[in-house]
Short mmCIF file of C-alpha atoms in Angstrom, two decimals:
data_model
loop_
_atom_site.label_atom_id
_atom_site.label_comp_id
_atom_site.label_asym_id
_atom_site.label_seq_id
_atom_site.Cartn_x
_atom_site.Cartn_y
_atom_site.Cartn_z
CA MET N 1 0.00 0.00 0.00
CA THR N 2 1.31 3.46 -0.83
CA GLU N 3 1.77 6.09 1.86
CA PRO N 4 -1.83 7.05 2.81
CA LEU N 5 -1.05 10.53 4.13
CA VAL N 6 -0.96 13.29 1.55
CA ALA N 7 2.55 14.54 0.84
CA ARG N 8 2.00 18.06 2.13
CA MET N 9 1.21 16.74 5.63
CA ARG N 10 3.95 14.12 5.98
CA ALA N 11 6.22 16.51 7.84
CA PHE N 12 3.61 16.77 10.60
CA GLY N 13 3.58 13.81 12.95
CA THR N 14 2.61 13.68 16.61
CA THR N 15 2.86 17.19 18.06
CA ILE N 16 5.62 17.99 20.51
CA PHE N 17 2.91 18.75 23.09
CA ALA N 18 1.47 15.24 22.85
CA GLU N 19 4.95 13.71 23.01
CA MET N 20 6.07 15.66 26.06
CA SER N 21 2.78 15.36 27.93
CA ALA N 22 2.87 11.59 27.41
CA LEU N 23 6.47 11.60 28.66
CA ALA N 24 5.36 13.45 31.80
CA VAL N 25 2.70 10.81 32.49
CA GLN N 26 5.05 7.89 31.79
CA THR N 27 7.78 9.20 34.08
CA GLY N 28 5.69 10.88 36.77
CA SER N 29 7.37 14.18 35.95
CA ILE N 30 6.04 17.68 36.57
CA ASN N 31 4.61 18.98 33.29
CA LEU N 32 5.81 22.53 32.61
CA GLY N 33 5.54 21.84 28.89
CA GLN N 34 2.01 22.16 27.57
CA GLY N 35 0.40 25.53 28.28
CA PHE N 36 -2.72 24.75 30.24
CA PRO N 37 -3.53 26.01 33.74
CA ASP N 38 -4.16 23.62 36.62
CA THR N 39 -6.89 25.78 38.16
CA ASP N 40 -10.37 26.62 36.84
CA GLY N 41 -11.85 29.84 35.56
CA PRO N 42 -14.34 32.11 37.36
CA ALA N 43 -16.91 30.08 39.29
CA ALA N 44 -19.90 32.14 38.17
CA MET N 45 -18.97 31.61 34.52
CA LEU N 46 -18.60 27.87 35.06
CA ASP N 47 -22.02 27.83 36.71
CA ARG N 48 -23.49 29.56 33.64
CA ALA N 49 -22.34 26.65 31.49
CA VAL N 50 -23.98 24.16 33.85
CA GLN N 51 -27.16 26.23 33.88
CA ALA N 52 -27.17 26.37 30.09
CA ILE N 53 -26.94 22.58 29.88
CA GLY N 54 -29.78 22.24 32.38
CA ALA N 55 -31.86 24.73 30.45
CA GLY N 56 -31.59 22.66 27.26
CA ALA N 57 -28.88 24.47 25.26
CA ASN N 58 -27.63 21.13 24.00
CA GLN N 59 -28.38 21.16 20.27
CA TYR N 60 -26.70 22.87 17.34
CA PRO N 61 -26.24 26.57 17.93
CA PRO N 62 -26.31 28.85 14.86
CA GLY N 63 -23.38 28.31 12.50
CA PRO N 64 -21.90 31.80 13.02
CA GLY N 65 -22.25 31.37 16.78
CA VAL N 66 -24.79 32.17 19.48
CA LEU N 67 -25.84 35.79 18.97
CA GLU N 68 -25.41 36.54 22.68
CA LEU N 69 -21.71 35.66 22.45
CA ARG N 70 -21.21 37.58 19.23
CA GLN N 71 -22.80 40.60 20.89
CA ALA N 72 -20.57 40.21 23.95
CA VAL N 73 -17.46 39.95 21.75
CA SER N 74 -18.53 43.09 19.91
CA GLU N 75 -19.05 44.96 23.17
CA HIS N 76 -15.66 43.77 24.44
CA ARG N 77 -13.78 44.94 21.32
CA ALA N 78 -15.44 48.35 21.55
CA ALA N 79 -14.89 48.77 25.29
CA HIS N 80 -11.25 47.66 25.38
CA TYR N 81 -9.91 48.82 22.04
CA GLY N 82 -12.39 51.28 20.58
CA LEU N 83 -13.04 48.84 17.74
CA PRO N 84 -16.73 48.55 16.86
CA TYR N 85 -17.67 45.30 15.11
CA ASP N 86 -21.19 44.46 14.00
CA PRO N 87 -22.13 41.26 15.88
CA VAL N 88 -24.12 39.90 12.95
CA SER N 89 -21.83 40.54 9.99
CA GLU N 90 -18.38 41.06 11.55
CA VAL N 91 -18.09 38.44 14.33
CA LEU N 92 -17.78 34.67 13.83
CA VAL N 93 -17.52 32.10 16.64
CA THR N 94 -15.04 29.26 16.08
CA VAL N 95 -13.88 26.10 17.84
CA GLY N 96 -10.99 27.86 19.50
CA ALA N 97 -8.39 30.11 17.92
CA THR N 98 -6.72 27.13 16.24
CA GLU N 99 -9.76 26.60 14.03
CA ALA N 100 -10.01 30.33 13.44
CA VAL N 101 -6.44 30.47 12.13
CA ALA N 102 -6.90 27.36 10.00
CA ALA N 103 -10.19 28.55 8.50
CA SER N 104 -8.70 31.98 7.79
CA VAL N 105 -5.67 30.58 5.99
CA LEU N 106 -7.77 28.08 4.02
CA ALA N 107 -10.27 30.77 3.07
CA LEU N 108 -7.83 33.49 2.07
CA CYS N 109 -4.86 31.68 0.50
CA GLU N 110 -4.64 30.00 -2.89
CA PRO N 111 -2.14 27.19 -3.59
CA GLY N 112 1.30 28.74 -4.01
CA ASP N 113 0.52 31.89 -2.02
CA GLU N 114 2.99 32.83 0.69
CA VAL N 115 2.18 33.54 4.33
CA ILE N 116 4.77 35.26 6.50
CA ALA N 117 4.96 34.13 10.13
CA PHE N 118 7.41 34.96 12.88
CA GLU N 119 9.50 32.03 14.06
CA PRO N 120 9.43 30.41 16.52
CA TYR N 121 5.73 30.00 15.77
CA TYR N 122 2.86 27.99 17.23
CA ASP N 123 2.99 24.65 15.45
CA SER N 124 -0.54 24.71 14.00
CA TYR N 125 0.38 27.66 11.78
CA ALA N 126 2.65 25.58 9.56
CA ALA N 127 0.08 22.78 9.34
CA SER N 128 -2.72 25.18 8.39
CA ILE N 129 -0.59 26.78 5.69
CA ALA N 130 0.38 23.35 4.34
CA LEU N 131 -3.28 22.30 4.20
CA ALA N 132 -3.98 25.36 2.07
CA GLN N 133 -1.07 24.32 -0.20
CA ALA N 134 0.46 27.70 0.51
CA LYS N 135 4.03 28.38 1.61
CA LEU N 136 5.16 29.57 5.03
CA VAL N 137 7.91 32.19 4.92
CA ALA N 138 9.56 32.52 8.33
CA VAL N 139 10.98 35.75 9.75
CA THR N 140 13.08 35.01 12.80
CA LEU N 141 12.59 36.63 16.20
CA ARG N 142 15.93 37.03 17.97
CA PRO N 143 16.82 38.15 21.50
CA ALA N 144 17.77 41.82 21.77
CA GLU N 145 17.93 43.81 25.00
CA GLY N 146 16.23 41.02 26.93
CA ARG N 147 13.28 40.39 24.59
CA PHE N 148 12.63 38.76 21.24
CA THR N 149 12.15 41.04 18.26
CA PHE N 150 12.50 41.05 14.46
CA ASP N 151 14.59 42.97 11.99
CA PRO N 152 12.26 45.23 9.93
CA ASP N 153 14.58 44.93 6.92
CA GLU N 154 14.41 41.13 7.12
CA LEU N 155 10.62 41.33 7.26
CA ARG N 156 10.51 43.63 4.24
CA ALA N 157 12.81 41.31 2.31
CA ALA N 158 10.46 38.39 3.01
CA VAL N 159 7.63 40.02 1.03
CA THR N 160 7.35 38.84 -2.58
CA PRO N 161 4.70 39.13 -5.30
CA ARG N 162 3.31 35.81 -3.97
CA THR N 163 2.82 37.09 -0.41
CA ARG N 164 -0.84 37.01 0.59
CA ALA N 165 -0.86 37.49 4.38
CA ILE N 166 1.23 38.11 7.48
CA LEU N 167 0.35 35.98 10.49
CA VAL N 168 0.96 38.05 13.63
CA ASN N 169 0.87 36.45 17.09
CA SER N 170 1.12 38.98 19.92
CA PRO N 171 1.45 38.41 22.82
CA HIS N 172 3.69 35.81 21.23
CA ASN N 173 3.80 32.10 21.92
CA PRO N 174 6.40 30.67 22.50
CA THR N 175 8.71 33.64 23.20
CA GLY N 176 6.46 35.71 25.49
CA THR N 177 7.25 38.91 23.59
CA VAL N 178 4.58 41.58 23.09
CA PHE N 179 5.04 43.53 19.88
CA THR N 180 5.54 47.25 20.36
CA ARG N 181 3.65 49.93 18.47
CA ALA N 182 6.76 50.53 16.35
CA GLU N 183 6.99 46.82 15.45
CA LEU N 184 3.29 46.63 14.60
CA THR N 185 3.54 49.80 12.54
CA ALA N 186 6.33 48.25 10.48
CA ILE N 187 4.07 45.27 9.77
CA ALA N 188 1.08 47.50 9.03
CA GLU N 189 3.02 49.61 6.55
CA LEU N 190 3.99 46.50 4.60
CA CYS N 191 0.42 45.23 4.61
CA GLN N 192 -0.84 48.48 3.14
CA GLU N 193 2.02 48.89 0.68
CA HIS N 194 1.61 45.37 -0.74
CA ASP N 195 -2.15 44.89 -0.19
CA LEU N 196 -1.67 42.10 2.35
CA ILE N 197 -4.06 40.68 4.93
CA ALA N 198 -3.01 40.55 8.59
CA ILE N 199 -4.21 37.44 10.44
CA THR N 200 -3.70 38.21 14.12
CA ASP N 201 -3.68 35.58 16.86
CA GLU N 202 -4.34 37.52 20.09
CA VAL N 203 -5.37 34.77 22.51
CA TYR N 204 -3.09 36.13 25.25
CA GLU N 205 -4.39 39.68 24.80
CA HIS N 206 -5.21 40.14 28.52
CA LEU N 207 -2.21 38.24 29.91
CA THR N 208 0.53 40.89 29.77
CA PHE N 209 2.84 41.94 32.59
CA ASP N 210 4.83 44.85 33.98
CA GLY N 211 2.36 47.36 32.56
CA VAL N 212 3.13 46.32 28.96
CA GLU N 213 0.23 47.18 26.66
CA HIS N 214 -1.24 44.81 24.10
CA ILE N 215 -1.99 46.77 20.93
CA PRO N 216 -4.31 45.06 18.42
CA MET N 217 -3.14 45.42 14.84
CA ALA N 218 -6.65 46.44 13.81
CA THR N 219 -6.36 49.64 15.86
CA LEU N 220 -3.57 51.00 13.66
CA PRO N 221 -4.52 53.44 10.89
CA GLY N 222 -5.71 51.67 7.76
CA MET N 223 -5.60 48.20 9.31
CA ARG N 224 -9.12 47.43 10.51
CA GLU N 225 -10.30 46.79 6.96
CA ARG N 226 -7.48 44.29 6.24
CA THR N 227 -7.15 42.49 9.59
CA VAL N 228 -8.67 39.17 10.66
CA MET N 229 -8.59 39.56 14.45
CA ILE N 230 -8.64 36.25 16.35
CA SER N 231 -8.99 35.52 20.05
CA SER N 232 -10.59 33.01 22.38
CA ALA N 233 -11.85 32.30 25.87
CA GLY N 234 -9.35 29.55 26.70
CA LYS N 235 -6.44 31.64 27.95
CA THR N 236 -8.47 34.66 29.06
CA PHE N 237 -10.67 32.66 31.43
CA SER N 238 -8.52 29.55 32.09
CA VAL N 239 -10.90 27.24 30.22
CA THR N 240 -8.63 25.87 27.51
CA GLY N 241 -10.81 22.77 27.15
CA TRP N 242 -13.83 24.79 26.10
CA LYS N 243 -12.33 25.58 22.68
CA THR N 244 -14.43 28.69 22.14
CA GLY N 245 -12.86 31.36 19.94
CA TRP N 246 -13.88 34.11 17.54
CA VAL N 247 -12.96 36.08 14.48
CA CYS N 248 -13.60 39.81 14.15
CA ALA N 249 -13.16 41.33 10.69
CA PRO N 250 -14.96 43.31 7.98
CA PRO N 251 -17.97 41.51 6.46
CA ALA N 252 -16.20 40.29 3.32
CA LEU N 253 -13.41 38.67 5.33
CA VAL N 254 -15.81 37.14 7.88
CA THR N 255 -17.93 35.74 5.03
CA ALA N 256 -14.84 34.16 3.48
CA VAL N 257 -13.69 32.58 6.75
CA SER N 258 -17.22 31.44 7.60
CA THR N 259 -17.56 29.75 4.21
CA VAL N 260 -14.66 27.46 5.10
CA LYS N 261 -15.38 27.13 8.82
CA GLN N 262 -18.89 25.76 8.19
CA PHE N 263 -17.35 22.70 6.53
CA LEU N 264 -14.77 22.13 9.25
CA THR N 265 -16.96 21.95 12.36
CA PHE N 266 -20.12 23.81 11.32
CA THR N 267 -20.71 24.83 14.93
CA ALA N 268 -20.05 23.68 18.49
CA SER N 269 -20.43 24.13 22.24
CA ALA N 270 -23.62 26.09 22.80
CA PRO N 271 -23.39 25.97 26.63
CA TRP N 272 -19.80 27.24 26.58
CA GLN N 273 -20.70 30.05 24.20
CA LEU N 274 -23.41 31.31 26.56
CA ALA N 275 -21.07 31.07 29.54
CA VAL N 276 -18.27 32.93 27.75
CA ALA N 277 -20.70 35.72 26.85
CA TYR N 278 -21.34 36.08 30.57
CA GLY N 279 -17.61 36.05 31.27
CA LEU N 280 -16.84 38.82 28.79
CA ARG N 281 -19.52 40.99 30.34
CA HIS N 282 -19.02 40.27 34.03
CA GLU N 283 -15.66 38.61 34.78
CA MET N 284 -12.98 40.95 33.43
CA ASP N 285 -11.96 41.88 36.96
CA TRP N 286 -11.26 38.19 37.51
CA VAL N 287 -9.11 38.26 34.36
CA SER N 288 -7.12 41.23 35.68
CA ALA N 289 -6.46 39.31 38.91
CA LEU N 290 -5.42 36.29 36.85
CA ALA N 291 -2.85 38.36 34.96
CA SER N 292 -1.47 39.75 38.22
CA GLY N 293 -1.17 36.26 39.68
CA LEU N 294 0.54 34.99 36.53
CA GLN N 295 3.09 37.79 36.76
CA ASP N 296 3.96 36.63 40.26
CA LYS N 297 4.25 33.03 39.06
CA ARG N 298 6.42 34.15 36.16
CA ASP N 299 8.79 35.86 38.58
CA ARG N 300 8.81 32.80 40.84
CA LEU N 301 9.73 30.49 37.97
CA MET N 302 12.29 32.89 36.48
CA GLU N 303 14.07 33.18 39.81
CA GLY N 304 14.16 29.41 40.20
CA LEU N 305 15.36 28.79 36.65
CA SER N 306 18.14 31.34 37.08
CA ALA N 307 19.18 29.69 40.34
CA ALA N 308 19.27 26.34 38.55
CA GLY N 309 21.73 27.75 36.02
CA PHE N 310 19.58 28.69 33.03
CA SER N 311 19.91 32.02 31.27
CA VAL N 312 16.36 33.39 31.38
CA LEU N 313 14.61 35.87 29.08
CA ARG N 314 11.86 37.93 30.70
CA PRO N 315 8.49 37.50 28.95
CA ALA N 316 6.08 40.44 28.76
CA GLY N 317 3.05 38.18 28.28
CA THR N 318 1.62 34.67 27.77
CA TYR N 319 2.21 31.58 29.95
CA PHE N 320 5.83 30.96 28.98
CA VAL N 321 9.45 31.64 29.89
CA GLN N 322 12.23 31.07 27.36
CA THR N 323 15.58 29.86 28.67
CA ASP N 324 19.01 29.52 27.11
CA ILE N 325 20.43 26.13 28.14
CA ARG N 326 24.05 26.75 27.17
CA PRO N 327 25.19 28.02 30.59
CA LEU N 328 24.33 24.53 31.90
CA GLY N 329 26.60 22.92 29.34
CA PHE N 330 23.81 21.76 26.99
CA THR N 331 23.42 22.85 23.37
CA ASP N 332 20.46 20.84 22.02
CA GLY N 333 17.06 21.59 23.56
CA LEU N 334 15.34 18.57 22.03
CA GLU N 335 17.96 16.24 23.47
CA LEU N 336 17.79 17.92 26.87
CA THR N 337 13.97 17.91 27.13
CA ARG N 338 13.85 14.21 26.30
CA ARG N 339 16.36 13.58 29.09
CA LEU N 340 14.92 16.10 31.53
CA PRO N 341 12.47 13.66 33.19
CA GLU N 342 15.42 11.40 34.02
CA LEU N 343 17.72 14.25 35.02
CA ALA N 344 15.27 16.36 37.01
CA GLY N 345 11.73 14.92 36.93
CA VAL N 346 10.40 17.86 34.87
CA VAL N 347 9.02 18.16 31.35
CA ALA N 348 9.53 21.25 29.16
CA ILE N 349 9.27 22.04 25.44
CA PRO N 350 12.25 22.38 23.08
CA THR N 351 11.77 25.67 21.24
CA GLN N 352 13.63 24.52 18.13
CA VAL N 353 10.60 22.52 16.94
CA PHE N 354 8.81 25.84 16.28
CA TYR N 355 11.38 27.05 13.74
CA ASP N 356 11.81 26.61 10.01
CA HIS N 357 15.48 27.13 10.86
CA PRO N 358 15.87 24.84 13.94
CA GLU N 359 19.52 25.76 14.41
CA ARG N 360 18.43 29.29 15.39
CA GLY N 361 16.46 28.00 18.36
CA ARG N 362 18.36 24.83 19.30
CA HIS N 363 19.63 26.30 22.56
CA PHE N 364 16.23 27.50 23.83
CA VAL N 365 13.80 25.57 26.05
CA ARG N 366 10.33 26.81 27.00
CA PHE N 367 8.79 26.41 30.47
CA ALA N 368 5.14 27.17 31.38
CA PHE N 369 4.31 29.07 34.57
CA CYS N 370 0.49 28.78 34.43
CA LYS N 371 0.60 26.29 37.31
CA LYS N 372 -0.02 26.36 41.04
CA GLU N 373 2.75 27.92 43.14
CA GLU N 374 3.52 24.63 44.85
CA VAL N 375 3.94 22.92 41.47
CA ILE N 376 6.36 25.63 40.31
CA ASP N 377 8.31 25.41 43.57
CA GLU N 378 8.66 21.64 43.34
CA ALA N 379 9.72 21.87 39.69
CA VAL N 380 12.36 24.47 40.57
CA ALA N 381 13.69 22.32 43.40
CA ARG N 382 14.06 19.40 41.00
CA LEU N 383 15.70 21.49 38.26
CA LYS N 384 18.47 22.49 40.66
CA ARG N 385 19.82 18.99 40.13
CA LEU N 386 21.00 20.17 36.70
CA SER N 387 23.45 22.67 38.16
CA ALA N 388 24.98 19.86 40.21
#
C-alpha cells in the first residue's frame, strides 16, 4: 500500500505537546511543557455553562455562533480597544483560535501563495498553511535587550509578489514577547504597501505583565479593513478545554472565513458560548487578577530557573518563559527535554521545533508558569539537580 497521508502533511507527525505530555505521564514528571492552567476559571462563569446545559442548550447553535456571544465579543472589542464590530456581519464564533487560524488561511490563500509568520511559531500555523497548499515564509525573532524582536529589513525582504498574508501572534507564543507599536507599525506599513491581509492571533491579549500594553493590529490606521482579528476564551478565562474562539473582521473577510469554517466543524459548544458571553460581560476583573497572579508566578519560575543555572529571558506576556540552556553545558534543547524527566523529573518544550530554521532555536527551552505555586516550587527544586 502506498503512503496514505498526503505529501503536504507528511512533515507533521505527533505534536511535541502530545509527546512531552505523554512523557510526563510515563515518568511521573512535573509537566511545565504544555500551556494549560491547573486551576479553573471564574466560578460564576462555570455555573453559567452548567445552567445552560440544564436549560436545554444542547443542540446545534447557529453556524456563526450564538448571537449573545457575538454581541458580547462586539461589546468587548469596543470597550477595550475602541473597535466597533457588527455582531451579525463582523463576528464569527469558532472552535478555539486554532480553528479560526486554520479557517482563515484556508479561506484566504490560494495554492502557491505565501504567508509570513514569525518564528518560533505555534505549530498549527505551519500545518494550516500546508493544508492550504500555501508556503510559510519565516521571519526570525531574535533576542535583543532582553526580549525577542525582528529585523524590519528582514521582514521587508520576506515580502514577494506571492505574499498574501502576514500571520501576527502577539502576545507571542512561544517567546512571550509583546510587539511594540513601532513593530506593529512596520508590519502594518507592509500590509498596506503590498495589499496584504493581517491574520492576528491575540489569545493572550489580557495576559501581559509589567504594565506592557497589548496593541491590536486592527487599531492601527488603515488596518481594521485588512485584519482578521482572532482571540478566544481559553487563555483569558482559564478554560482551555472549552475551545471557544472568535474572528472579528470586515464583512467580506468574515464571510470568506465562515464559508470554510462551516465545513470544518459547522458549529459547536452552545453551553460554553453562553457562559463565555457572561464572562466577557461580568468577569474581566477576575481576568485582571489572573494576569497579576501569573506575573507573580512568572517571577517565581524565572528566579528558580536562574538559580538552577539557566539564562532566562523575561516574557512580557503569555504563559511561557524562554531559557538559554548553554550556561548549563547543553546545546540541544530537544535532546535535553527528552532527558529532563530522568535528570530532574520535569518536562519542558524544546523551542527549536517551532522554527523553520531549527539551528536558530536549538539552545532555547520553554517552560510554562500557568501552574499552582507549589507545582512551580517543586519543579524548581528538582531542576536544581542540573546545576549539580
